[in-house]
Amino acid sequence: VSGDRQRHARLAAALPGSPRRVADLGCGNGRTLAALRDRLGPEAELIGVERHEAKLPAELGATLIVADLNKPLPFEDASLDAALCHNVVEALVSPDALLAEIARVLVPGGHFLLSSSDFDTLLFNTQDLQLTRTLVHTFADTQEPWMDRADGTIGRKLRSIAKRAPLEVVDTLAWVELSLDVSEGSAAEVAIGGITGAVKRDRPDLAGQLGEWVADVHALAGRGELVCSINDYAVLLRRPAE
Ligand SMILES: C[S@@+](CC[C@H](N)C(=O)[O-])C[C@H]1O[C@@H](n2cnc3c(N)ncnc32)[C@H](O)[C@@H]1O
């Protein structure tokens, strides 16, 4: 199992029970939906919500709803058994508004898993520590074009956000996503892409140093010495049973 698949599998595994109707809010290309399909089997109704028309693999058997998560959710009251949302809430105008909507659309006793990387916890064992810190902060603080807001320390804030919501906090979870190479989809590869975009956008003065830094990451990986990691956090919430 590649790191990326494992990451989405553990999100799917964190939803308790066997929910029949589940939505992934900000589903991207459907990686968490695929993990949900593996875990819940062919009978579950899976729905992805995305701001723009997205292509979900046909074999997933999931429905896509195009909607803006900054607005009321496109679901009837008490119509979802469960929902999850990974690496999206840091970009929304108001996480609190989303959670109020979740409380409306979940069935009583239904669960919501809110999860996010804490981008500021990204680390690399590269030689130039000062440059690495600067690059990580540039990445954590950048507002990518698809974001309405950016919060590179969102992971550590999920519990406070959850405590304010009209839902019960069932559990708080954390995982370390570790990359020992820069294979496609690894945390290291994704982070290098994010750092490169952030430098272009916000710190073009670092472009020259970035090239050497990326070469250092690849050299470490080539020698089998690379250590790159990022912390993922999640809160599991439940709509109180009536
Ligand atoms: C970093 S990606 C994460 C995708 C997916 N959850 C995953 O883990 O692979 C963030 C996704 O959230 C979506 N998104 C961001 N803001 C949104 C909004 N206001 N309404 C709907 N989708 C949104 C983006 O289009 C993007 O696909």
GROMACS .gro file of C-alpha atoms and ligand atoms in nm:
model
  269
    1VAL     CA    1   0.000   0.000   0.000
    2SER     CA    2   0.152   0.334  -0.100
    3GLY     CA    3   0.169   0.607   0.164
    4ASP     CA    4  -0.104   0.800  -0.008
    5ARG     CA    5  -0.346   0.506  -0.015
    6GLN     CA    6  -0.273   0.431   0.348
    7ARG     CA    7  -0.347   0.792   0.439
    8HIS     CA    8  -0.696   0.778   0.288
    9ALA     CA    9  -0.757   0.424   0.417
   10ARG     CA   10  -0.701   0.539   0.774
   11LEU     CA   11  -0.952   0.822   0.728
   12ALA     CA   12  -1.210   0.573   0.603
   13ALA     CA   13  -1.124   0.339   0.892
   14ALA     CA   14  -1.177   0.617   1.148
   15LEU     CA   15  -1.550   0.644   1.067
   16PRO     CA   16  -1.727   0.409   1.309
   17GLY     CA   17  -1.987   0.149   1.214
   18SER     CA   18  -2.118   0.082   0.864
   19PRO     CA   19  -2.278   0.406   0.742
   20ARG     CA   20  -2.494   0.360   0.429
   21ARG     CA   21  -2.496   0.716   0.292
   22VAL     CA   22  -2.166   0.901   0.322
   23ALA     CA   23  -2.040   1.231   0.177
   24ASP     CA   24  -1.681   1.343   0.126
   25LEU     CA   25  -1.674   1.724   0.130
   26GLY     CA   26  -1.406   1.859  -0.105
   27CYS     CA   27  -1.343   1.511  -0.245
   28GLY     CA   28  -1.080   1.613  -0.503
   29ASN     CA   29  -1.016   1.320  -0.735
   30GLY     CA   30  -1.187   1.075  -0.502
   31ARG     CA   31  -0.901   0.917  -0.310
   32THR     CA   32  -1.092   0.907   0.020
   33LEU     CA   33  -1.407   0.793  -0.161
   34ALA     CA   34  -1.206   0.500  -0.303
   35ALA     CA   35  -1.095   0.408   0.049
   36LEU     CA   36  -1.457   0.432   0.166
   37ARG     CA   37  -1.568   0.204  -0.116
   38ASP     CA   38  -1.304  -0.052  -0.010
   39ARG     CA   39  -1.415  -0.033   0.352
   40LEU     CA   40  -1.795  -0.010   0.311
   41GLY     CA   41  -1.849  -0.232   0.006
   42PRO     CA   42  -2.072  -0.190  -0.301
   43GLU     CA   43  -2.397  -0.119  -0.114
   44ALA     CA   44  -2.291   0.213   0.039
   45GLU     CA   45  -2.408   0.532  -0.132
   46LEU     CA   46  -2.102   0.755  -0.169
   47ILE     CA   47  -2.129   1.122  -0.258
   48GLY     CA   48  -1.844   1.359  -0.334
   49VAL     CA   49  -1.889   1.736  -0.311
   50GLU     CA   50  -1.658   1.961  -0.513
   51ARG     CA   51  -1.663   2.325  -0.612
   52HIS     CA   52  -1.592   2.245  -0.976
   53GLU     CA   53  -1.688   1.963  -1.207
   54ALA     CA   54  -1.444   1.684  -1.114
   55LYS     CA   55  -1.374   1.349  -1.272
   56LEU     CA   56  -1.429   1.063  -1.034
   57PRO     CA   57  -1.325   0.718  -1.159
   58ALA     CA   58  -1.639   0.546  -1.293
   59GLU     CA   59  -1.558   0.222  -1.108
   60LEU     CA   60  -1.597   0.413  -0.780
   61GLY     CA   61  -1.972   0.426  -0.826
   62ALA     CA   62  -1.988   0.759  -0.643
   63THR     CA   63  -2.209   1.059  -0.719
   64LEU     CA   64  -2.055   1.403  -0.758
   65ILE     CA   65  -2.239   1.714  -0.644
   66VAL     CA   66  -2.091   2.046  -0.757
   67ALA     CA   67  -2.139   2.293  -0.471
   68ASP     CA   68  -1.956   2.557  -0.271
   69LEU     CA   69  -1.884   2.443   0.084
   70ASN     CA   70  -1.896   2.806   0.198
   71LYS     CA   71  -2.271   2.791   0.134
   72PRO     CA   72  -2.544   2.570   0.287
   73LEU     CA   73  -2.470   2.205   0.210
   74PRO     CA   74  -2.665   2.050  -0.079
   75PHE     CA   75  -2.833   1.790   0.147
   76GLU     CA   76  -3.170   1.760   0.320
   77ASP     CA   77  -3.187   1.775   0.700
   78ALA     CA   78  -3.081   1.447   0.867
   79SER     CA   79  -3.005   1.280   0.533
   80LEU     CA   80  -2.643   1.161   0.576
   81ASP     CA   81  -2.526   0.874   0.798
   82ALA     CA   82  -2.171   1.008   0.796
   83ALA     CA   83  -1.943   1.261   0.632
   84LEU     CA   84  -1.578   1.346   0.619
   85CYS     CA   85  -1.363   1.632   0.498
   86HIS     CA   86  -0.985   1.613   0.452
   87ASN     CA   87  -0.748   1.903   0.378
   88VAL     CA   88  -1.024   2.144   0.282
   89VAL     CA   89  -1.134   2.331   0.594
   90GLU     CA   90  -0.818   2.546   0.606
   91ALA     CA   91  -0.936   2.701   0.280
   92LEU     CA   92  -1.299   2.772   0.374
   93VAL     CA   93  -1.427   3.113   0.479
   94SER     CA   94  -1.574   2.973   0.803
   95PRO     CA   95  -1.510   2.624   0.944
   96ASP     CA   96  -1.775   2.702   1.210
   97ALA     CA   97  -2.041   2.758   0.943
   98LEU     CA   98  -1.952   2.422   0.783
   99LEU     CA   99  -1.989   2.243   1.116
  100ALA     CA  100  -2.328   2.404   1.180
  101GLU     CA  101  -2.436   2.269   0.843
  102ILE     CA  102  -2.296   1.925   0.924
  103ALA     CA  103  -2.507   1.921   1.241
  104ARG     CA  104  -2.812   1.986   1.022
  105VAL     CA  105  -2.749   1.723   0.754
  106LEU     CA  106  -2.632   1.430   0.971
  107VAL     CA  107  -2.882   1.184   1.110
  108PRO     CA  108  -2.894   1.182   1.491
  109GLY     CA  109  -2.601   0.963   1.598
  110GLY     CA  110  -2.427   1.020   1.261
  111HIS     CA  111  -2.050   1.084   1.256
  112PHE     CA  112  -1.831   1.347   1.092
  113LEU     CA  113  -1.454   1.313   1.057
  114LEU     CA  114  -1.283   1.650   1.013
  115SER     CA  115  -0.917   1.606   0.926
  116SER     CA  116  -0.626   1.814   0.807
  117SER     CA  117  -0.253   1.812   0.782
  118ASP     CA  118  -0.083   2.070   1.000
  119PHE     CA  119   0.138   2.209   0.723
  120ASP     CA  120   0.371   2.386   0.965
  121THR     CA  121   0.478   2.044   1.104
  122LEU     CA  122   0.641   1.950   0.775
  123LEU     CA  123   1.007   1.854   0.822
  124PHE     CA  124   1.296   1.748   0.602
  125ASN     CA  125   1.642   1.636   0.720
  126THR     CA  126   1.807   1.861   0.461
  127GLN     CA  127   2.144   2.023   0.529
  128ASP     CA  128   2.039   2.388   0.536
  129LEU     CA  129   1.807   2.402   0.837
  130GLN     CA  130   1.742   2.776   0.814
  131LEU     CA  131   1.643   2.756   0.448
  132THR     CA  132   1.426   2.449   0.518
  133ARG     CA  133   1.242   2.637   0.793
  134THR     CA  134   1.188   2.936   0.564
  135LEU     CA  135   1.059   2.714   0.281
  136VAL     CA  136   0.822   2.524   0.512
  137HIS     CA  137   0.679   2.847   0.652
  138THR     CA  138   0.641   2.991   0.303
  139PHE     CA  139   0.446   2.680   0.205
  140ALA     CA  140   0.236   2.678   0.525
  141ASP     CA  141   0.142   3.045   0.492
  142THR     CA  142   0.070   3.057   0.119
  143GLN     CA  143  -0.282   3.097  -0.015
  144GLU     CA  144  -0.313   2.871  -0.318
  145PRO     CA  145  -0.543   2.986  -0.599
  146TRP     CA  146  -0.821   2.742  -0.499
  147MET     CA  147  -0.835   2.871  -0.141
  148ASP     CA  148  -1.062   3.140   0.006
  149ARG     CA  149  -0.836   3.152   0.313
  150ALA     CA  150  -0.517   2.980   0.420
  151ASP     CA  151  -0.422   2.839   0.759
  152GLY     CA  152  -0.101   2.637   0.771
  153THR     CA  153  -0.159   2.549   1.138
  154ILE     CA  154  -0.516   2.424   1.093
  155GLY     CA  155  -0.437   2.069   1.214
  156ARG     CA  156  -0.366   2.180   1.569
  157LYS     CA  157  -0.684   2.393   1.570
  158LEU     CA  158  -0.933   2.122   1.475
  159ARG     CA  159  -1.010   2.030   1.834
  160SER     CA  160  -1.098   2.392   1.925
  161ILE     CA  161  -1.312   2.421   1.613
  162ALA     CA  162  -1.485   2.095   1.707
  163LYS     CA  163  -1.549   2.211   2.065
  164ARG     CA  164  -1.739   2.515   1.935
  165ALA     CA  165  -1.964   2.306   1.712
  166PRO     CA  166  -2.317   2.189   1.795
  167LEU     CA  167  -2.187   1.829   1.787
  168GLU     CA  168  -2.028   1.590   2.038
  169VAL     CA  169  -1.651   1.544   2.018
  170VAL     CA  170  -1.595   1.167   2.023
  171ASP     CA  171  -1.220   1.146   1.959
  172THR     CA  172  -0.908   1.338   1.856
  173LEU     CA  173  -0.658   1.156   1.636
  174ALA     CA  174  -0.311   1.221   1.497
  175TRP     CA  175  -0.089   1.040   1.249
  176VAL     CA  176   0.264   1.104   1.123
  177GLU     CA  177   0.285   1.074   0.747
  178LEU     CA  178   0.641   0.962   0.673
  179SER     CA  179   0.823   0.970   0.338
  180LEU     CA  180   1.158   0.801   0.291
  181ASP     CA  181   1.162   0.871  -0.083
  182VAL     CA  182   1.011   1.114  -0.335
  183SER     CA  183   0.790   0.864  -0.517
  184GLU     CA  184   0.473   0.994  -0.683
  185GLY     CA  185   0.206   1.084  -0.428
  186SER     CA  186   0.446   1.059  -0.131
  187ALA     CA  187   0.428   1.335   0.130
  188ALA     CA  188   0.775   1.449   0.018
  189GLU     CA  189   0.679   1.476  -0.348
  190VAL     CA  190   0.355   1.660  -0.269
  191ALA     CA  191   0.538   1.894  -0.030
  192ILE     CA  192   0.809   1.976  -0.287
  193GLY     CA  193   0.531   2.066  -0.535
  194GLY     CA  194   0.359   2.284  -0.273
  195ILE     CA  195   0.684   2.452  -0.169
  196THR     CA  196   0.778   2.522  -0.532
  197GLY     CA  197   0.439   2.685  -0.599
  198ALA     CA  198   0.458   2.889  -0.278
  199VAL     CA  199   0.808   3.018  -0.357
  200LYS     CA  200   0.697   3.121  -0.707
  201ARG     CA  201   0.393   3.300  -0.563
  202ASP     CA  202   0.529   3.460  -0.247
  203ARG     CA  203   0.912   3.438  -0.235
  204PRO     CA  204   1.057   3.458  -0.590
  205ASP     CA  205   1.382   3.577  -0.427
  206LEU     CA  206   1.432   3.218  -0.303
  207ALA     CA  207   1.399   3.057  -0.647
  208GLY     CA  208   1.776   3.003  -0.689
  209GLN     CA  209   1.822   2.846  -0.345
  210LEU     CA  210   1.512   2.630  -0.400
  211GLY     CA  211   1.680   2.444  -0.688
  212GLU     CA  212   1.975   2.345  -0.466
  213TRP     CA  213   1.743   2.251  -0.182
  214VAL     CA  214   1.534   2.021  -0.404
  215ALA     CA  215   1.858   1.864  -0.534
  216ASP     CA  216   1.961   1.800  -0.171
  217VAL     CA  217   1.626   1.625  -0.103
  218HIS     CA  218   1.675   1.402  -0.407
  219ALA     CA  219   2.038   1.328  -0.311
  220LEU     CA  220   1.926   1.223   0.039
  221ALA     CA  221   1.656   1.001  -0.114
  222GLY     CA  222   1.912   0.852  -0.355
  223ARG     CA  223   2.136   0.756  -0.060
  224GLY     CA  224   1.837   0.611   0.127
  225GLU     CA  225   1.873   0.875   0.400
  226LEU     CA  226   1.571   1.098   0.340
  227VAL     CA  227   1.335   1.165   0.629
  228CYS     CA  228   1.035   1.383   0.550
  229SER     CA  229   0.720   1.389   0.757
  230ILE     CA  230   0.406   1.585   0.822
  231ASN     CA  231   0.148   1.546   1.099
  232ASP     CA  232  -0.217   1.482   1.014
  233TYR     CA  233  -0.485   1.552   1.277
  234ALA     CA  234  -0.853   1.462   1.289
  235VAL     CA  235  -1.150   1.508   1.516
  236LEU     CA  236  -1.438   1.265   1.515
  237LEU     CA  237  -1.772   1.430   1.589
  238ARG     CA  238  -2.121   1.293   1.637
  239ARG     CA  239  -2.462   1.450   1.610
  240PRO     CA  240  -2.622   1.379   1.947
  241ALA     CA  241  -2.885   1.104   1.929
  242GLU     CA  242  -3.231   1.247   1.991
  243LIG     C1  243  -0.618   1.979  -0.100
  243LIG     S1  244  -0.756   1.926  -0.191
  243LIG     C2  245  -0.805   1.782  -0.097
  243LIG     C3  246  -0.886   1.686  -0.179
  243LIG     C4  247  -0.928   1.557  -0.109
  243LIG     N1  248  -1.006   1.580   0.010
  243LIG     C5  249  -0.808   1.472  -0.078
  243LIG     O1  250  -0.771   1.460   0.039
  243LIG     O2  251  -0.749   1.416  -0.172
  243LIG     C6  252  -0.882   2.045  -0.149
  243LIG     C7  253  -1.009   2.027  -0.229
  243LIG     O3  254  -1.113   2.106  -0.173
  243LIG     C8  255  -1.189   2.164  -0.277
  243LIG     N2  256  -1.251   2.287  -0.226
  243LIG     C9  257  -1.187   2.393  -0.173
  243LIG     N3  258  -1.274   2.489  -0.139
  243LIG    C10  259  -1.397   2.442  -0.172
  243LIG    C11  260  -1.528   2.496  -0.161
  243LIG     N4  261  -1.550   2.618  -0.110
  243LIG     N5  262  -1.632   2.422  -0.203
  243LIG    C12  263  -1.612   2.298  -0.256
  243LIG     N6  264  -1.490   2.241  -0.268
  243LIG    C13  265  -1.383   2.312  -0.226
  243LIG    C14  266  -1.086   2.192  -0.385
  243LIG     O4  267  -1.149   2.207  -0.511
  243LIG    C15  268  -0.995   2.070  -0.374
  243LIG     O5  269  -1.038   1.967  -0.458
   0.00000   0.00000   0.00000
